[in-house]
Tab-separated table of C-alpha atoms and ligand atoms in Angstrom:
chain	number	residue	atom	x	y	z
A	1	UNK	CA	-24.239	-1.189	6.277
A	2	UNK	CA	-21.847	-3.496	4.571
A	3	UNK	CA	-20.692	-6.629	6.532
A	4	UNK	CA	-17.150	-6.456	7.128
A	5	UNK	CA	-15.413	-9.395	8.265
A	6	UNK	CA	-12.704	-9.017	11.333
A	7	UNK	CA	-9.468	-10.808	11.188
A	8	UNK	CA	-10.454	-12.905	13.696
A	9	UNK	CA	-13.439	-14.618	12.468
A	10	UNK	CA	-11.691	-14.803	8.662
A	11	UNK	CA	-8.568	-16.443	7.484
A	12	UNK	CA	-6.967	-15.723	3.899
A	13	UNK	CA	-7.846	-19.009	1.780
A	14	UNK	CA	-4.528	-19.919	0.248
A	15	UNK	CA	-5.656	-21.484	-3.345
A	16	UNK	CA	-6.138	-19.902	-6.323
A	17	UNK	CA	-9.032	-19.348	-8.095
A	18	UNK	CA	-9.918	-18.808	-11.939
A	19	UNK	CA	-12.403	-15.025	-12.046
A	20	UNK	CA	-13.742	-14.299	-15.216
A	21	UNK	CA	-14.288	-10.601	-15.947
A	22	UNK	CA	-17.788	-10.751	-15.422
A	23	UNK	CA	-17.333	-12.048	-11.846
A	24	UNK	CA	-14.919	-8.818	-11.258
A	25	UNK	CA	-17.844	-6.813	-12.738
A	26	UNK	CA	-20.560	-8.328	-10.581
A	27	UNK	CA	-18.168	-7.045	-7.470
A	28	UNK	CA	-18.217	-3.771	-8.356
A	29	UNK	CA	-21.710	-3.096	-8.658
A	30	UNK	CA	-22.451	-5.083	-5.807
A	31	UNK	CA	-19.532	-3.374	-3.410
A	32	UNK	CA	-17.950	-6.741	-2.346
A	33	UNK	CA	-14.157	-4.736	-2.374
A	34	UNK	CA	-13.151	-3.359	0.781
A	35	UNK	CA	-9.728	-2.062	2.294
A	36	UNK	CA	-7.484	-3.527	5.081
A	37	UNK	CA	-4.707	-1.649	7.019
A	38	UNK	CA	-1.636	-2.620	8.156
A	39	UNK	CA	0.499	0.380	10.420
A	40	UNK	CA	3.817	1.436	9.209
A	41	UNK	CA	5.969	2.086	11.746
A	42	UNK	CA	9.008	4.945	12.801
A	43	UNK	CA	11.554	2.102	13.790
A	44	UNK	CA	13.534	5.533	15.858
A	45	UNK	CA	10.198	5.900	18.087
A	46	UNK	CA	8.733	2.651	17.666
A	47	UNK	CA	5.650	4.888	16.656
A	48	UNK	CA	2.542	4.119	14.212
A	49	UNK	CA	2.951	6.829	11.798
A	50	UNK	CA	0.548	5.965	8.749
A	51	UNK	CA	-1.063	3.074	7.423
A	52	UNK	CA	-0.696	1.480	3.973
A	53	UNK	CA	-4.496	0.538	2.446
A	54	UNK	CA	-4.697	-2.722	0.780
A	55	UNK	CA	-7.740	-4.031	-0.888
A	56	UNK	CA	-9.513	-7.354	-0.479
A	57	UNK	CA	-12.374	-8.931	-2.012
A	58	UNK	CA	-15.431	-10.159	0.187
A	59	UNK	CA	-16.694	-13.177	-2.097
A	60	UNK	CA	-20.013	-14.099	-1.004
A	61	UNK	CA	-19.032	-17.709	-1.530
A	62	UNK	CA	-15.475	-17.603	-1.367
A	63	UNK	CA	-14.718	-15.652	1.759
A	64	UNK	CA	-12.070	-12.895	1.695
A	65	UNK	CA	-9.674	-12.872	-1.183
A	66	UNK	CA	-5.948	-11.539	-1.076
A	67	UNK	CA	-5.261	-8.970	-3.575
A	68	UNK	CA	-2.592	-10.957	-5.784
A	69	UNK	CA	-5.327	-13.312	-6.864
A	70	UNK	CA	-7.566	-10.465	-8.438
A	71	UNK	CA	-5.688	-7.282	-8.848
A	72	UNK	CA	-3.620	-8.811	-11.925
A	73	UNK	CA	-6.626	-9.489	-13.910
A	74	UNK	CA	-8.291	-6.199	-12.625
A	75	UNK	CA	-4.667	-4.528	-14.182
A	76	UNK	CA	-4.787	-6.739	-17.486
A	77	UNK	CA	-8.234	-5.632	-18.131
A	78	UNK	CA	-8.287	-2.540	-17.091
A	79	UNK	CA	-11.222	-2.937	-14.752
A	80	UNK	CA	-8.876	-1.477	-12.389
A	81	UNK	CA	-9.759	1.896	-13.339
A	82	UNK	CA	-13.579	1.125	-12.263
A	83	UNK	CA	-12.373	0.670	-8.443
A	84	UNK	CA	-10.314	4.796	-8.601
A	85	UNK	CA	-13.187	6.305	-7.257
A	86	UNK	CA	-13.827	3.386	-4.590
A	87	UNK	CA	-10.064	3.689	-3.771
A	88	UNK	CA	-9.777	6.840	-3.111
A	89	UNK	CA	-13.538	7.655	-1.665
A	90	UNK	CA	-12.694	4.788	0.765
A	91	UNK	CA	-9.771	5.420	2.363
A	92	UNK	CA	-10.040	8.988	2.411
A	93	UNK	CA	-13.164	8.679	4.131
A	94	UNK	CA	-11.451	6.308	6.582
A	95	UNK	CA	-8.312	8.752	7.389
A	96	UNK	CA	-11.202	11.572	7.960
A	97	UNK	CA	-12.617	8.952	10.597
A	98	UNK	CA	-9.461	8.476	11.978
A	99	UNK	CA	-8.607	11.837	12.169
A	100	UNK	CA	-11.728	12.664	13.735
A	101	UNK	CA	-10.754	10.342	16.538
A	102	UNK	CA	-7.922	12.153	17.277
A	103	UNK	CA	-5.158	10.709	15.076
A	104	UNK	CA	-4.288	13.396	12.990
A	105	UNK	CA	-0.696	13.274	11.883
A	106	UNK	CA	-1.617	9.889	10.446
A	107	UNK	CA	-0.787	9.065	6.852
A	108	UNK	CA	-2.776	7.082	4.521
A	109	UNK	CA	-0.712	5.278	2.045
A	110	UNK	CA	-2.565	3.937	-1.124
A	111	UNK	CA	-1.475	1.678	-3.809
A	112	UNK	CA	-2.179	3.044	-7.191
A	113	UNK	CA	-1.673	1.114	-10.290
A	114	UNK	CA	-0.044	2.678	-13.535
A	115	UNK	CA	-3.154	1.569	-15.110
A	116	UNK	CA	-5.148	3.988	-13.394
A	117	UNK	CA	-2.827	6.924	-13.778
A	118	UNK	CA	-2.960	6.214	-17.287
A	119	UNK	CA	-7.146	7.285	-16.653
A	120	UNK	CA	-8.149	10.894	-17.198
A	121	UNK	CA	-10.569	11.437	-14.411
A	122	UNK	CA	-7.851	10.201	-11.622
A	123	UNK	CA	-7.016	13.700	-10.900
A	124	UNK	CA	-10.649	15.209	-10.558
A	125	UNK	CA	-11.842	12.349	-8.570
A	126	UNK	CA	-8.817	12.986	-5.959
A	127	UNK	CA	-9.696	16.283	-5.756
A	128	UNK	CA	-13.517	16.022	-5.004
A	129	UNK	CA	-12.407	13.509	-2.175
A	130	UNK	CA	-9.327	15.200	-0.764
A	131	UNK	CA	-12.098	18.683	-0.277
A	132	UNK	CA	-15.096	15.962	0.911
A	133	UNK	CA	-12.973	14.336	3.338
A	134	UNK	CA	-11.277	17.607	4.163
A	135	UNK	CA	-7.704	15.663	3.709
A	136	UNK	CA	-4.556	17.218	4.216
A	137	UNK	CA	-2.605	16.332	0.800
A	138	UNK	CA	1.202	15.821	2.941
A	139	UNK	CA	-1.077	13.204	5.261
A	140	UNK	CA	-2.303	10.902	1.975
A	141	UNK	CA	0.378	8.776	-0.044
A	142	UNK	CA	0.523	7.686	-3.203
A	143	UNK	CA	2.784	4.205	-3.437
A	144	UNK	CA	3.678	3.517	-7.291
A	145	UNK	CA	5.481	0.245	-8.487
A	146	UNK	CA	7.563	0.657	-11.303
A	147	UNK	CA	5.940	-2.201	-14.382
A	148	UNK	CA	5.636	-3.664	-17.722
A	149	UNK	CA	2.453	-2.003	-17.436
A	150	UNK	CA	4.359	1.207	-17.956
A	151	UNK	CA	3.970	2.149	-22.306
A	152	UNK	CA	4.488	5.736	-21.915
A	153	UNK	CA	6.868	6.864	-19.080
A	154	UNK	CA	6.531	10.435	-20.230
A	155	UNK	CA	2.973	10.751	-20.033
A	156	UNK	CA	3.153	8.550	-16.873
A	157	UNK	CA	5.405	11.478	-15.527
A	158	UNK	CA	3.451	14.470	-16.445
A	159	UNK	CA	0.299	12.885	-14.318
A	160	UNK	CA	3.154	11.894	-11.335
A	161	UNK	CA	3.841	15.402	-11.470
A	162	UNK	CA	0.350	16.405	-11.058
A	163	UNK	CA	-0.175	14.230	-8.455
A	164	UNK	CA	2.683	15.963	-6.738
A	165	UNK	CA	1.640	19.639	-7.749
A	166	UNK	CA	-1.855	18.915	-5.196
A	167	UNK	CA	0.891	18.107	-2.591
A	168	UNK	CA	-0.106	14.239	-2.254
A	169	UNK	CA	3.177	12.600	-1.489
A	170	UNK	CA	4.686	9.655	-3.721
A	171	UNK	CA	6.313	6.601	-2.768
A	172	UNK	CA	8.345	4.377	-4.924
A	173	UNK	CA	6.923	0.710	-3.896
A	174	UNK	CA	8.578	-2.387	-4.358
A	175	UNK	CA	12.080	-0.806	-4.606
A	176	UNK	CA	15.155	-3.501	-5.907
A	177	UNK	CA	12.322	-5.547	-6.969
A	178	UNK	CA	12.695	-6.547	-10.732
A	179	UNK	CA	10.967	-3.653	-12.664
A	180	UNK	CA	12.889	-0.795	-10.760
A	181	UNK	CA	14.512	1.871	-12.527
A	182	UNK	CA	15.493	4.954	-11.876
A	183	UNK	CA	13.429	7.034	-14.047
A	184	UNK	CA	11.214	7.492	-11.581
A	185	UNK	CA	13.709	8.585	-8.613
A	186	UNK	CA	15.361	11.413	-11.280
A	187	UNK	CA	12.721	13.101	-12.622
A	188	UNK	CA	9.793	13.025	-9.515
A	189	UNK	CA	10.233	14.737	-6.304
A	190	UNK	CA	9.768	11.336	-4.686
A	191	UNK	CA	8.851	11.253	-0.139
A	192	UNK	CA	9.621	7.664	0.172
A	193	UNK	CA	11.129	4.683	-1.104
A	194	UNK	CA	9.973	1.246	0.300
A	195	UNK	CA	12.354	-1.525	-0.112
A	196	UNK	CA	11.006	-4.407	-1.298
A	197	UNK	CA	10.413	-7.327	1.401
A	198	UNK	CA	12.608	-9.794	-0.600
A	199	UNK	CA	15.601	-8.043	0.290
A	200	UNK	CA	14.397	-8.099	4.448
A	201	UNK	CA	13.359	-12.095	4.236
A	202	UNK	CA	17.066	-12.816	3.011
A	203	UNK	CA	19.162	-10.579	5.130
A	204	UNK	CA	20.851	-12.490	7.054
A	205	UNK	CA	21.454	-15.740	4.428
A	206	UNK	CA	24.514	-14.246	3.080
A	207	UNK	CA	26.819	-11.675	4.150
A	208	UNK	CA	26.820	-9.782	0.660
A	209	UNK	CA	22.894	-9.483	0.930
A	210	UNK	CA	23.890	-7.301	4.315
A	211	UNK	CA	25.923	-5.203	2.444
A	212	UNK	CA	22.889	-5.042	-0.154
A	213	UNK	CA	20.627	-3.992	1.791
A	214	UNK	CA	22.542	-1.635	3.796
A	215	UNK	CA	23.544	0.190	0.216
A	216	UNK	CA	19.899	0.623	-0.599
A	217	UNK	CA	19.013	2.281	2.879
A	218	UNK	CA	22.250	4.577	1.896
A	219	UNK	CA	21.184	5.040	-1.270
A	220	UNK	CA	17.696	6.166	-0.094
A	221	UNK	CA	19.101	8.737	2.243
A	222	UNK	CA	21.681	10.038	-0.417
A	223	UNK	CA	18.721	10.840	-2.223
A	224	UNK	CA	16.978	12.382	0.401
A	225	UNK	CA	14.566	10.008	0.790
A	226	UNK	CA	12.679	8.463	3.789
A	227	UNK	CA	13.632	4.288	3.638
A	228	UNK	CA	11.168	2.390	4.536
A	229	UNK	CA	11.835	-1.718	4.797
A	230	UNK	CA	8.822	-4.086	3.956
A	231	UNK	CA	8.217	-7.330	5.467
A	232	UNK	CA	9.852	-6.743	8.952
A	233	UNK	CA	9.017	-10.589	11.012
A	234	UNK	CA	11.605	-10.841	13.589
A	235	UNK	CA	12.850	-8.489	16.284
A	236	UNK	CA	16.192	-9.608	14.671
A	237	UNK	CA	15.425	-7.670	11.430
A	238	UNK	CA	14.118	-4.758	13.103
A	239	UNK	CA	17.409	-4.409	15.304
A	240	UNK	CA	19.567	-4.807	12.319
A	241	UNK	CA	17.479	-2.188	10.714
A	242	UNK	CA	17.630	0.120	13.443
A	243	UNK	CA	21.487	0.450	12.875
A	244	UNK	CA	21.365	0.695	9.517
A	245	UNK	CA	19.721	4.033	10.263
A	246	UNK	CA	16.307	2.330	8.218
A	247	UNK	CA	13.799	5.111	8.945
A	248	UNK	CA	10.234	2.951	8.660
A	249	UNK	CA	9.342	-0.196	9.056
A	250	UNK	CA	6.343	-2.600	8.443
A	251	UNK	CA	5.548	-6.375	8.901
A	252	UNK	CA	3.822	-8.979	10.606
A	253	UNK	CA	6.466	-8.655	13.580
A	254	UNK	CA	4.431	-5.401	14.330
A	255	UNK	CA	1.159	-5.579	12.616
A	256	UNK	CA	-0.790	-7.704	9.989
A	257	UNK	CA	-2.939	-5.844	7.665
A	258	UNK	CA	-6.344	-5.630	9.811
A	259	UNK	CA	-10.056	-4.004	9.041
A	260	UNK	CA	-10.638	-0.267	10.276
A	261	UNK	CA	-12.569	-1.529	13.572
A	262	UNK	CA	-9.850	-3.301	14.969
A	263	UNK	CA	-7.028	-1.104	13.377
A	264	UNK	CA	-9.043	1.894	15.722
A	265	UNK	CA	-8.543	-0.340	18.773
A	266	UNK	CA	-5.206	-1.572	17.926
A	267	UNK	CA	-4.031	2.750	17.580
A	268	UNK	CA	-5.654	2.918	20.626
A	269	UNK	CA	-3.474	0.522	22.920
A	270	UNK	CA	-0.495	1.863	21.242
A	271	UNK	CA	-0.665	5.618	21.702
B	1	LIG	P1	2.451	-4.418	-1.489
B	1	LIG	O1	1.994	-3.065	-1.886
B	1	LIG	O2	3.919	-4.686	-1.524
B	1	LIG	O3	1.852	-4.638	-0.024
B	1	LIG	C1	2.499	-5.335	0.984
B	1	LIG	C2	2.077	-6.791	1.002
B	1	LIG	O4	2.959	-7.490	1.872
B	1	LIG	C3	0.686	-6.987	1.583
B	1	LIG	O5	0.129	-8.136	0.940
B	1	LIG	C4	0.978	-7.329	3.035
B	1	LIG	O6	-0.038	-8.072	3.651
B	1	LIG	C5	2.227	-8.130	2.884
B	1	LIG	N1	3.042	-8.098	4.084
B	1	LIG	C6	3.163	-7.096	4.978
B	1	LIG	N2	4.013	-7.414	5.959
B	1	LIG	C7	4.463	-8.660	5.687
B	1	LIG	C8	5.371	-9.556	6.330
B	1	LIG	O7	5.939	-9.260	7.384
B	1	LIG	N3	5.584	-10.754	5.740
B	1	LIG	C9	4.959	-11.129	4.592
B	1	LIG	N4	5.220	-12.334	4.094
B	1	LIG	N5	4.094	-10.306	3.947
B	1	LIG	C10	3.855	-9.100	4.491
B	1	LIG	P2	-1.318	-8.122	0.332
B	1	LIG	O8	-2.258	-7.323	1.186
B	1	LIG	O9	-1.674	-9.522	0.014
B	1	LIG	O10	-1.114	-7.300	-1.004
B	1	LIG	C11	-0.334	-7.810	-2.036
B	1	LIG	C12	-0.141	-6.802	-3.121
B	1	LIG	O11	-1.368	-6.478	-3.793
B	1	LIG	C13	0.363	-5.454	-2.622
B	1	LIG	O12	1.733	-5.550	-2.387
B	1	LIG	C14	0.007	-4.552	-3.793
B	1	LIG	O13	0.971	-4.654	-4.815
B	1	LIG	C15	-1.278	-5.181	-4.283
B	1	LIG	N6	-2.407	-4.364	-3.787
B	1	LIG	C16	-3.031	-4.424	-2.596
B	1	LIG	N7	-4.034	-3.502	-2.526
B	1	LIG	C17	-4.004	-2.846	-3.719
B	1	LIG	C18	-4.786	-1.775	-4.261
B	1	LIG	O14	-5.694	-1.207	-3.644
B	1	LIG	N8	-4.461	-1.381	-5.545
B	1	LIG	C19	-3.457	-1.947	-6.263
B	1	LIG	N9	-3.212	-1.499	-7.496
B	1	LIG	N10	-2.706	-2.944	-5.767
B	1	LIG	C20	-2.974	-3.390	-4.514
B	2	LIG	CA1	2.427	-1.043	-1.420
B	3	LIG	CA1	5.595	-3.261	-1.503
């Protein structure tokens, strides 16, 4: 079995390093990715509803390896698409164990870059794992950041829509953040938006960045959306939220992104 590291015994090493291709390479064959989970939250109940997946790297030498300090190259290389099968084997496999242990209204939430939709195979290889793993398709998210990366909206679209015809839901990451548009919102039948944690950190600096924020969350629920707010730290956010009528929430004020043993006991406590 591979050695996963628990939050306790690892910390995040906060300098960058320079990875070559080859070194990305090297981790794939060898399996040195794994997933962490961090709970999102129903700020009405105060409830773990789903979890978002997000990927770290186990360097042998290194340690453990935040995302933003590989996934970019993984993106501009397109090495990224290497990992769909991982990504999706993974944490469907992990949402069956959960399930299995009695949370079963949980949803897995899964970042996928446009990269990899851009990759035929993306839609056979979710259905092989959605039947292995015997997923229900309205419990397993899809989060999508609009991008630069983005050279053919349409034919982004059509495999959206696909995505959406197998009854996965999509979620519109990162929202307000610099590459957002609204193609996406129009023309997708969209579950959730996720407002981008920018706009939480700065709340309360300025009274116009209230009235920002507050403008999103209506805008999300105009459009029928559930609002989720990223980056939730202090029980002062999450109030403010609350009466904004923010559906979701997720942050280090309720959870940091943890490995599957300890995110088990942590859904246990909170039941
Ligand atoms: P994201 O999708 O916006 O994920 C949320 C990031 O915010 C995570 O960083 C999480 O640890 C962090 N975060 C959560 N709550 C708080 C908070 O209260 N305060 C602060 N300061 N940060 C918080 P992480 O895990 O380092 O991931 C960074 C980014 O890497 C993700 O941003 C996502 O864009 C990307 N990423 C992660 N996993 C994957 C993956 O499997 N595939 C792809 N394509 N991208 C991924
Ligand atoms: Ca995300
Ligand atoms: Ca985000």
């Amino acid at each position: 079995m591979k050695f996963i590291p628990t939050l306790k015994k690892w910390r995040l090493k906060r300098f960058h390093f320079n990875f070559l291709e080859s070194d990305i390479e090297r981790a794939i064959r060898k399996n040195e990715f794994l997933f962490y989970y961090q709970p999102e939250i129903d700020l009405k109940t105060g409830k773990i509803i789903g979890v978002e997946a997000l990927m770290r790297w186990y360097h042998p030498e290194k340690g453990l390896i935040p995302p933003m300090e590989f996934i970019p190259l993984l993106e501009r290389t397109g090495l990224i698409k290497k990992l769909t099968p991982f990504l999706f084997s993974q944490t469907m496999k992990d949402l069956n164990t959960l399930n299995g242990l009695g949370f079963k209204n949980l949803f897995m939430s899964i970042n996928l870059s446009i990269k990899q939709l851009q990759d035929p195979p993306l839609l056979s290889i979710i259905k092989t794992n959605l039947k292995k793993y015997k997923i229900k398709p309205t419990n397993y998210e899809c989060e999508i950041t609009e991008s630069e990366a983005i050279t053919d909206l349409s034919a982004d679209l059509k495999v959206l829509k696909k995505i959406d015809k197998l009854k996965l839901r999509l979620s519109l990451d990162d929202f307000g953040s610099g590459y957002t548009s609204f193609d996406y919102l129009r023309t997708l039948s969209v579950h959730k938006m996720k407002i981008d944690r920018e706009f939480i950190a700065t709340v309360f600096d300025h009274p116009k960045n209230e009235i920002i924020l507050s403008s999103i969350i209506d805008l999300g629920h105009k459009l029928n959306l559930l609002v989720l707010a990223e980056g939730i730290e202090t029980k002062e956010q999450e109030k403010w939220l609350k009466k904004q009528k923010c559906d979701m929430g997720q942050g280090f004020y309720f959870a940091r992104p943890m490995p599957l043993e300890d995110l088990i006991t942590f859904l246990k406590k909170n039941k």
